[in-house]
Short mmCIF file of C-alpha atoms in Angstrom, two decimals:
data_model
loop_
_atom_site.label_atom_id
_atom_site.label_comp_id
_atom_site.label_asym_id
_atom_site.label_seq_id
_atom_site.Cartn_x
_atom_site.Cartn_y
_atom_site.Cartn_z
CA MET F 1 -20.67 6.61 46.23
CA GLU F 2 -21.21 4.50 43.51
CA MET F 3 -18.35 2.39 42.79
CA PRO F 4 -17.21 2.02 38.56
CA ILE F 5 -16.88 -0.23 35.72
CA VAL F 6 -13.52 -0.86 34.85
CA ILE F 7 -12.10 -1.42 32.09
CA VAL F 8 -8.99 -3.07 30.78
CA GLY F 9 -7.87 -1.54 27.68
CA GLY F 10 -8.28 1.56 25.93
CA GLY F 11 -7.49 -0.27 21.97
CA ILE F 12 -11.18 1.05 20.07
CA MET F 13 -12.66 -1.67 21.90
CA GLY F 14 -11.97 -0.31 25.77
CA ALA F 15 -12.15 3.01 24.70
CA LEU F 16 -15.65 2.89 22.43
CA SER F 17 -16.75 1.03 25.76
CA ALA F 18 -16.00 3.90 28.14
CA TRP F 19 -18.07 5.88 25.96
CA MET F 20 -20.95 4.32 25.88
CA LEU F 21 -20.89 3.83 29.66
CA ALA F 22 -20.42 7.33 30.15
CA SER F 23 -22.70 8.46 27.74
CA ALA F 24 -25.09 6.03 30.22
CA GLN F 25 -24.77 8.23 33.36
CA LYS F 26 -22.22 5.12 34.73
CA PRO F 27 -18.89 5.85 36.34
CA VAL F 28 -16.44 4.08 34.57
CA VAL F 29 -12.42 4.32 34.63
CA LEU F 30 -10.17 2.99 31.51
CA LEU F 31 -7.21 1.39 32.08
CA GLU F 32 -4.00 1.58 28.95
CA GLN F 33 -1.00 -0.44 30.13
CA GLY F 34 0.60 2.26 27.07
CA ALA F 35 -0.68 4.55 25.83
CA LEU F 36 -4.56 5.45 24.35
CA GLY F 37 -5.56 4.02 20.99
CA GLN F 38 -1.82 3.32 19.70
CA GLU F 39 -1.97 -0.77 19.29
CA SER F 40 -3.93 -2.66 16.61
CA SER F 41 -6.54 0.03 16.42
CA TRP F 42 -4.01 2.83 15.63
CA ALA F 43 -2.46 0.22 12.78
CA GLY F 44 -5.02 -1.60 10.88
CA GLY F 45 -6.90 0.65 7.66
CA GLY F 46 -10.12 0.95 8.70
CA ILE F 47 -12.84 -0.31 5.70
CA VAL F 48 -15.78 -0.29 7.32
CA SER F 49 -16.41 -4.45 6.29
CA PRO F 50 -15.24 -7.35 6.56
CA LEU F 51 -12.71 -7.93 3.48
CA TYR F 52 -14.75 -10.93 2.60
CA PRO F 53 -17.75 -10.41 3.88
CA TRP F 54 -19.59 -13.67 2.73
CA ARG F 55 -16.95 -15.25 3.50
CA TYR F 56 -17.87 -15.38 7.77
CA SER F 57 -20.14 -16.97 9.96
CA PRO F 58 -23.78 -15.30 10.02
CA ALA F 59 -22.48 -13.75 13.74
CA VAL F 60 -20.03 -11.78 11.97
CA THR F 61 -22.72 -9.95 9.80
CA ALA F 62 -24.59 -8.95 12.10
CA LEU F 63 -22.29 -7.02 14.32
CA ALA F 64 -20.73 -5.55 10.43
CA HIS F 65 -24.91 -4.82 9.34
CA TRP F 66 -25.61 -2.72 12.75
CA SER F 67 -21.92 -1.00 13.00
CA GLN F 68 -22.19 0.52 9.29
CA HIS F 69 -25.22 2.21 9.45
CA PHE F 70 -24.36 3.58 12.99
CA TYR F 71 -20.85 4.64 12.00
CA PRO F 72 -22.27 8.22 9.88
CA ALA F 73 -23.62 9.63 13.21
CA LEU F 74 -20.98 7.73 16.21
CA ALA F 75 -18.42 10.29 13.35
CA GLY F 76 -21.01 13.65 13.24
CA GLN F 77 -21.26 13.24 16.89
CA LEU F 78 -17.44 13.21 18.26
CA LEU F 79 -17.18 16.23 15.20
CA LYS F 80 -19.52 17.59 17.18
CA GLN F 81 -18.00 17.39 20.64
CA THR F 82 -14.55 17.77 19.84
CA GLY F 83 -13.42 18.54 16.52
CA ILE F 84 -11.92 16.32 15.28
CA ASP F 85 -13.04 14.66 12.21
CA PRO F 86 -12.91 10.46 12.68
CA GLU F 87 -13.52 11.14 8.62
CA VAL F 88 -15.97 8.55 7.34
CA HIS F 89 -15.40 8.04 4.06
CA ALA F 90 -17.45 6.41 1.49
CA THR F 91 -15.74 5.51 -1.15
CA GLY F 92 -17.22 2.14 -2.34
CA LEU F 93 -14.74 -1.10 -3.08
CA TYR F 94 -14.22 -3.34 -5.60
CA TRP F 95 -13.02 -6.52 -6.04
CA LEU F 96 -10.92 -8.27 -8.61
CA ASP F 97 -10.84 -11.41 -10.03
CA LEU F 98 -12.39 -13.27 -6.78
CA GLU F 99 -12.53 -16.85 -7.41
CA ASP F 100 -15.45 -17.63 -5.15
CA GLU F 101 -17.95 -14.54 -7.01
CA ALA F 102 -20.73 -16.50 -6.89
CA LEU F 103 -20.62 -17.50 -3.22
CA ALA F 104 -20.68 -13.39 -2.78
CA LEU F 105 -23.72 -12.15 -5.43
CA ASP F 106 -25.46 -14.99 -3.59
CA TRP F 107 -25.46 -14.11 -0.42
CA ALA F 108 -25.28 -10.11 -1.12
CA ARG F 109 -28.72 -11.11 -3.23
CA ARG F 110 -29.63 -13.11 0.05
CA LEU F 111 -29.04 -10.51 2.25
CA ASP F 112 -30.37 -7.56 -0.26
CA TYR F 113 -26.50 -6.28 -0.11
CA PRO F 114 -25.64 -3.36 -2.99
CA LEU F 115 -22.71 -6.16 -4.35
CA GLN F 116 -22.85 -6.73 -8.32
CA GLN F 117 -20.49 -7.67 -10.97
CA VAL F 118 -19.31 -4.80 -13.04
CA ASP F 119 -18.15 -5.27 -16.52
CA ILE F 120 -14.22 -4.43 -15.92
CA ALA F 121 -13.95 -1.51 -18.03
CA GLN F 122 -16.95 -0.08 -15.89
CA ALA F 123 -14.13 -0.43 -12.53
CA ARG F 124 -11.10 0.92 -14.57
CA ALA F 125 -12.90 3.49 -15.89
CA ALA F 126 -13.80 4.74 -12.05
CA VAL F 127 -10.57 3.97 -11.39
CA PRO F 128 -7.80 4.58 -14.01
CA ALA F 129 -5.26 3.56 -11.66
CA LEU F 130 -6.19 -0.01 -11.74
CA ALA F 131 -3.61 -2.26 -13.29
CA ALA F 132 -4.07 -3.96 -16.61
CA GLY F 133 -4.62 -7.91 -16.35
CA PHE F 134 -7.29 -8.59 -14.45
CA GLU F 135 -10.46 -9.41 -15.59
CA HIS F 136 -13.72 -9.01 -13.27
CA ALA F 137 -15.01 -7.06 -11.07
CA LEU F 138 -17.62 -7.10 -7.90
CA HIS F 139 -18.22 -3.79 -7.08
CA MET F 140 -20.61 -2.55 -3.73
CA PRO F 141 -21.25 1.43 -3.96
CA GLY F 142 -21.12 3.87 -0.87
CA LEU F 143 -19.21 1.45 1.03
CA ALA F 144 -16.63 3.88 3.35
CA SER F 145 -13.61 3.06 5.94
CA VAL F 146 -12.61 5.05 8.42
CA ARG F 147 -10.00 6.87 9.24
CA ASN F 148 -8.70 5.53 12.73
CA PRO F 149 -6.91 7.40 14.11
CA ARG F 150 -8.41 9.94 13.91
CA LEU F 151 -11.42 7.94 15.22
CA LEU F 152 -9.41 6.47 18.41
CA LYS F 153 -8.07 10.33 18.70
CA ALA F 154 -11.28 12.52 19.05
CA LEU F 155 -12.50 9.11 21.43
CA HIS F 156 -9.84 10.31 23.43
CA ALA F 157 -10.79 13.64 23.25
CA ALA F 158 -14.46 13.08 24.81
CA LEU F 159 -13.84 10.42 26.75
CA LEU F 160 -10.92 13.27 28.52
CA GLN F 161 -14.40 16.04 28.45
CA LEU F 162 -16.88 13.23 30.86
CA PRO F 163 -16.64 14.12 34.20
CA ASN F 164 -17.71 10.84 35.17
CA VAL F 165 -14.61 9.49 33.15
CA SER F 166 -10.73 8.47 34.63
CA LEU F 167 -7.68 8.01 32.03
CA ARG F 168 -4.94 6.41 32.91
CA GLU F 169 -2.56 5.04 30.41
CA ASN F 170 0.22 3.52 31.53
CA CYS F 171 -1.44 1.32 33.83
CA VAL F 172 0.12 -2.80 34.03
CA VAL F 173 -2.81 -4.51 34.45
CA SER F 174 -1.77 -8.18 36.47
CA GLY F 175 -4.68 -9.80 37.98
CA PHE F 176 -7.92 -9.71 39.39
CA ILE F 177 -9.08 -8.99 43.09
CA ILE F 178 -12.16 -12.31 44.09
CA GLU F 179 -13.79 -11.72 46.61
CA ASP F 180 -16.79 -14.29 46.74
CA GLY F 181 -16.78 -16.36 44.07
CA ARG F 182 -17.35 -12.53 41.97
CA VAL F 183 -14.59 -10.27 40.46
CA ALA F 184 -13.98 -6.97 42.31
CA GLY F 185 -11.30 -5.10 41.04
CA VAL F 186 -8.50 -4.96 39.78
CA GLN F 187 -4.35 -5.84 40.48
CA THR F 188 -1.85 -2.38 39.02
CA ALA F 189 0.85 -1.79 39.58
CA GLN F 190 -0.08 1.10 40.93
CA GLY F 191 -2.19 -0.47 43.34
CA ASP F 192 -5.46 -2.44 43.50
CA LEU F 193 -8.82 -1.03 41.80
CA ARG F 194 -12.12 -2.01 42.81
CA ALA F 195 -14.58 -2.32 40.45
CA GLU F 196 -18.13 -2.74 40.58
CA GLN F 197 -17.98 -4.58 37.48
CA VAL F 198 -14.43 -5.18 35.48
CA VAL F 199 -14.59 -5.75 31.47
CA LEU F 200 -11.70 -7.05 30.16
CA ALA F 201 -11.21 -5.51 26.19
CA ALA F 202 -7.76 -5.39 25.47
CA GLY F 203 -7.49 -7.24 22.56
CA ALA F 204 -4.39 -10.10 21.70
CA TRP F 205 -3.54 -10.08 25.57
CA SER F 206 -6.33 -10.89 26.87
CA GLY F 207 -6.26 -14.50 26.83
CA GLU F 208 -3.01 -13.54 28.55
CA LEU F 209 -4.90 -11.90 31.31
CA LEU F 210 -7.49 -14.51 31.73
CA LYS F 211 -4.63 -16.81 32.50
CA THR F 212 -4.21 -15.17 35.97
CA LEU F 213 -7.89 -16.67 36.79
CA GLY F 214 -6.82 -20.45 35.10
CA LEU F 215 -8.79 -20.06 32.11
CA THR F 216 -7.63 -20.46 29.11
CA LEU F 217 -8.94 -17.88 26.12
CA PRO F 218 -8.87 -19.03 22.60
CA VAL F 219 -7.21 -15.26 21.81
CA GLN F 220 -3.50 -14.94 19.99
CA PRO F 221 -1.94 -12.44 18.22
CA VAL F 222 -1.30 -12.21 14.70
CA LYS F 223 0.43 -9.75 13.19
CA GLY F 224 -0.83 -7.27 10.67
CA GLN F 225 1.74 -5.15 8.13
CA MET F 226 0.78 -2.38 6.80
CA ILE F 227 2.97 0.78 4.54
CA LEU F 228 1.44 4.01 3.02
CA TYR F 229 2.03 6.18 0.36
CA GLN F 230 0.79 9.56 -0.14
CA CYS F 231 -0.42 10.26 -3.75
CA ALA F 232 -2.30 13.14 -4.59
CA ARG F 233 -5.61 13.72 -4.13
CA ASP F 234 -8.04 12.10 -6.77
CA PHE F 235 -4.95 9.36 -6.82
CA LEU F 236 -7.75 6.28 -5.88
CA PRO F 237 -11.34 7.41 -6.27
CA ALA F 238 -12.62 4.07 -4.14
CA MET F 239 -11.11 1.54 -2.40
CA VAL F 240 -9.60 -1.87 -3.92
CA LEU F 241 -8.72 -5.50 -3.68
CA GLY F 242 -7.46 -7.79 -5.00
CA LYS F 243 -4.92 -10.95 -4.87
CA GLY F 244 -5.02 -10.89 -1.17
CA ARG F 245 -4.27 -7.84 -0.49
CA TYR F 246 -6.17 -3.65 -0.80
CA ALA F 247 -6.13 -0.45 -0.77
CA ILE F 248 -7.53 2.04 1.07
CA PRO F 249 -7.28 6.10 -0.03
CA ARG F 250 -8.12 9.12 3.16
CA ARG F 251 -9.67 11.95 1.53
CA ASP F 252 -5.91 14.14 1.83
CA GLY F 253 -4.46 11.85 -0.97
CA LEU F 254 -2.76 9.50 1.81
CA VAL F 255 -3.00 5.27 0.16
CA LEU F 256 -2.85 2.44 2.65
CA ILE F 257 -1.75 -1.52 1.78
CA GLY F 258 -2.12 -3.98 3.58
CA SER F 259 -1.94 -6.49 4.51
CA THR F 260 0.38 -9.58 6.22
CA LEU F 261 -0.67 -12.29 8.43
CA GLU F 262 2.16 -13.94 10.01
CA HIS F 263 2.41 -15.65 13.90
CA ALA F 264 5.18 -14.20 15.13
CA GLY F 265 3.57 -13.88 19.34
CA PHE F 266 4.06 -10.43 20.64
CA ASP F 267 6.71 -9.33 18.77
CA LYS F 268 5.46 -6.35 15.61
CA THR F 269 8.99 -5.13 14.68
CA PRO F 270 8.32 -3.68 11.29
CA THR F 271 10.23 -6.19 8.50
CA ALA F 272 12.38 -5.80 4.97
CA GLU F 273 10.63 -8.94 3.30
CA ALA F 274 7.00 -7.41 4.10
CA LEU F 275 8.04 -4.06 2.94
CA SER F 276 9.34 -5.24 0.07
CA SER F 277 6.23 -8.04 -0.47
CA LEU F 278 3.63 -4.99 0.22
CA LYS F 279 5.32 -3.21 -2.37
CA ALA F 280 5.49 -5.23 -4.70
CA SER F 281 1.47 -6.23 -4.04
CA ALA F 282 0.75 -2.66 -4.15
CA GLU F 283 3.14 -1.99 -7.88
CA GLU F 284 0.43 -5.40 -8.81
CA LEU F 285 -2.68 -3.06 -8.07
CA LEU F 286 -2.06 0.09 -8.58
CA PRO F 287 1.42 0.55 -10.96
CA ALA F 288 2.12 3.36 -10.52
CA LEU F 289 2.51 3.14 -7.21
CA ALA F 290 6.20 1.87 -7.78
CA GLU F 291 7.15 5.76 -8.48
CA ALA F 292 5.26 7.00 -5.16
CA GLU F 293 6.57 7.64 -2.29
CA VAL F 294 6.72 4.80 0.77
CA VAL F 295 6.17 7.06 3.73
CA GLY F 296 4.20 4.70 6.11
CA HIS F 297 5.84 1.41 7.52
CA TRP F 298 4.23 -0.01 10.40
CA ALA F 299 3.11 -3.57 12.22
CA GLY F 300 0.25 -3.99 14.92
CA LEU F 301 -1.26 -7.46 15.84
CA ARG F 302 -4.65 -8.91 15.63
CA PRO F 303 -6.69 -10.19 18.59
CA GLY F 304 -7.10 -13.94 16.53
CA SER F 305 -10.37 -15.40 17.77
CA PRO F 306 -11.55 -18.82 16.11
CA GLU F 307 -13.89 -17.76 12.80
CA GLY F 308 -13.22 -13.81 13.63
CA ILE F 309 -16.39 -14.13 16.26
CA PRO F 310 -15.88 -11.59 19.01
CA PHE F 311 -16.18 -12.61 23.00
CA ILE F 312 -18.36 -10.56 24.47
CA GLY F 313 -20.67 -11.03 27.64
CA GLU F 314 -19.86 -12.09 31.22
CA LEU F 315 -18.07 -14.95 32.62
CA ALA F 316 -20.07 -17.35 34.17
CA GLU F 317 -16.98 -18.82 36.02
CA PHE F 318 -16.50 -15.39 36.98
CA PRO F 319 -19.40 -12.95 37.87
CA GLY F 320 -18.45 -9.46 37.64
CA LEU F 321 -16.53 -10.04 34.71
CA TRP F 322 -17.09 -9.75 31.29
CA LEU F 323 -15.71 -9.94 27.66
CA ASN F 324 -14.86 -7.45 24.60
CA CYS F 325 -13.06 -9.03 22.98
CA GLY F 326 -11.72 -10.83 19.80
CA HIS F 327 -12.51 -9.08 16.77
CA TYR F 328 -9.29 -11.00 14.43
CA ARG F 329 -8.89 -8.74 11.68
CA ASN F 330 -12.88 -6.56 12.26
CA GLY F 331 -11.81 -4.76 15.28
CA LEU F 332 -13.12 -1.28 13.88
CA VAL F 333 -15.25 -2.65 12.03
CA LEU F 334 -17.46 -4.62 14.91
CA ALA F 335 -16.49 -2.17 17.20
CA PRO F 336 -19.82 0.47 17.99
CA ALA F 337 -22.34 -2.95 17.45
CA SER F 338 -20.33 -4.59 19.90
CA CYS F 339 -19.83 -2.00 21.98
CA GLU F 340 -23.23 -1.02 22.43
CA LEU F 341 -23.83 -5.19 23.02
CA LEU F 342 -21.79 -5.24 25.51
CA LYS F 343 -23.67 -2.12 27.04
CA ASN F 344 -26.80 -3.67 26.82
CA LEU F 345 -26.16 -7.06 28.65
CA LEU F 346 -24.26 -4.28 31.64
CA LEU F 347 -26.90 -1.89 32.20
CA ASP F 348 -29.97 -5.26 31.58
CA GLU F 349 -31.10 -3.16 28.22
CA ALA F 350 -32.78 -5.07 24.97
CA PRO F 351 -29.58 -6.00 22.95
CA VAL F 352 -29.40 -4.28 19.92
CA ILE F 353 -28.87 -7.70 18.75
CA ASP F 354 -28.38 -11.46 19.64
CA ALA F 355 -26.23 -11.70 22.11
CA ASN F 356 -26.13 -15.42 22.25
CA PRO F 357 -23.37 -16.69 19.77
CA TYR F 358 -20.76 -14.27 21.26
CA ALA F 359 -21.77 -15.74 24.92
CA PRO F 360 -17.89 -16.75 26.06
CA SER F 361 -19.58 -19.79 28.32
CA GLY F 362 -19.15 -23.23 26.04
CA ARG F 363 -16.18 -21.26 23.93
CA MET F 364 -13.27 -20.90 26.43
CA HIS F 365 -12.34 -23.77 24.50
CA GLU F 366 -12.16 -23.41 20.79
CA ALA F 367 -9.84 -24.25 19.27
CA LEU F 368 -7.70 -21.72 16.98
CA PRO F 369 -7.59 -21.77 13.41
CA SER F 370 -4.03 -23.28 12.32
#
């Protein structure tokens, strides 16, 4: 009987990797220390783009570009398979009063992205709720968001339908089984579990697990808080981003406002200070939100990494152990390409994009941004 691929971490990276590997007929065991998809992947906003894509390296852009094209088909397949709609919602995005507008436009011209300068009056006509005082706008039509809690719910349901997937929630992994210099499984609170290969996709917790092997992975938790308003369905027709904060509409009238960036270790307690700051930002962008009800306030822990470039590939020091982690602020954006690339490498397929920028070798000791 073929030994499984064991995946540690049930967020978007672990769940989507499991789905892709299982769809390639591999036996998969997915381990999650809590409930599947309830950490950073649940807590994010779901914009299918980095917030300021021109400020990132080509390595991040390559993953984002592939994923943006893949998301509609992924959502359609999951909806067909499970009846749960991940709601890929193509509203477009308006950036307001950017300091590096010229850089953004140059980036878009070079890469043939449909980012364009628009008159502020045009932005106000498209988004009537927009605050006065903004003077400049860039617009990318067709840019989408995904309703990440529903995406994770759909993936969960899809995995439960696959006969070659075993999903183990509330299963804490404490270390790795090493035999003949390679990783041959994991140690869990429920006992040892042997594997053909092990994939570490534990988000902000990935570095903690690698410490058990004496390795230092430059991935650390970066706290982010968000709030959620209930509005009319037509209140916000497009995503908007100004003064470092963004607003994302859902189809049912919910509007997300995010987010904070805090270095607070593994504490993800929502704070009154962040709530006050986010409400102030919301009202600066969309003044009518002062009269709307806040129906949610939460925090999540992003897996911070140098330049936000994820680690994807096998560890040279410990063959049999693969990484798919360190996506920082862009886990949902980069997940489809990251998980497809991991599958390609693990199954010795032709990679969908150049894998070299994400290889762990030579990058394990990069400095984290302060």
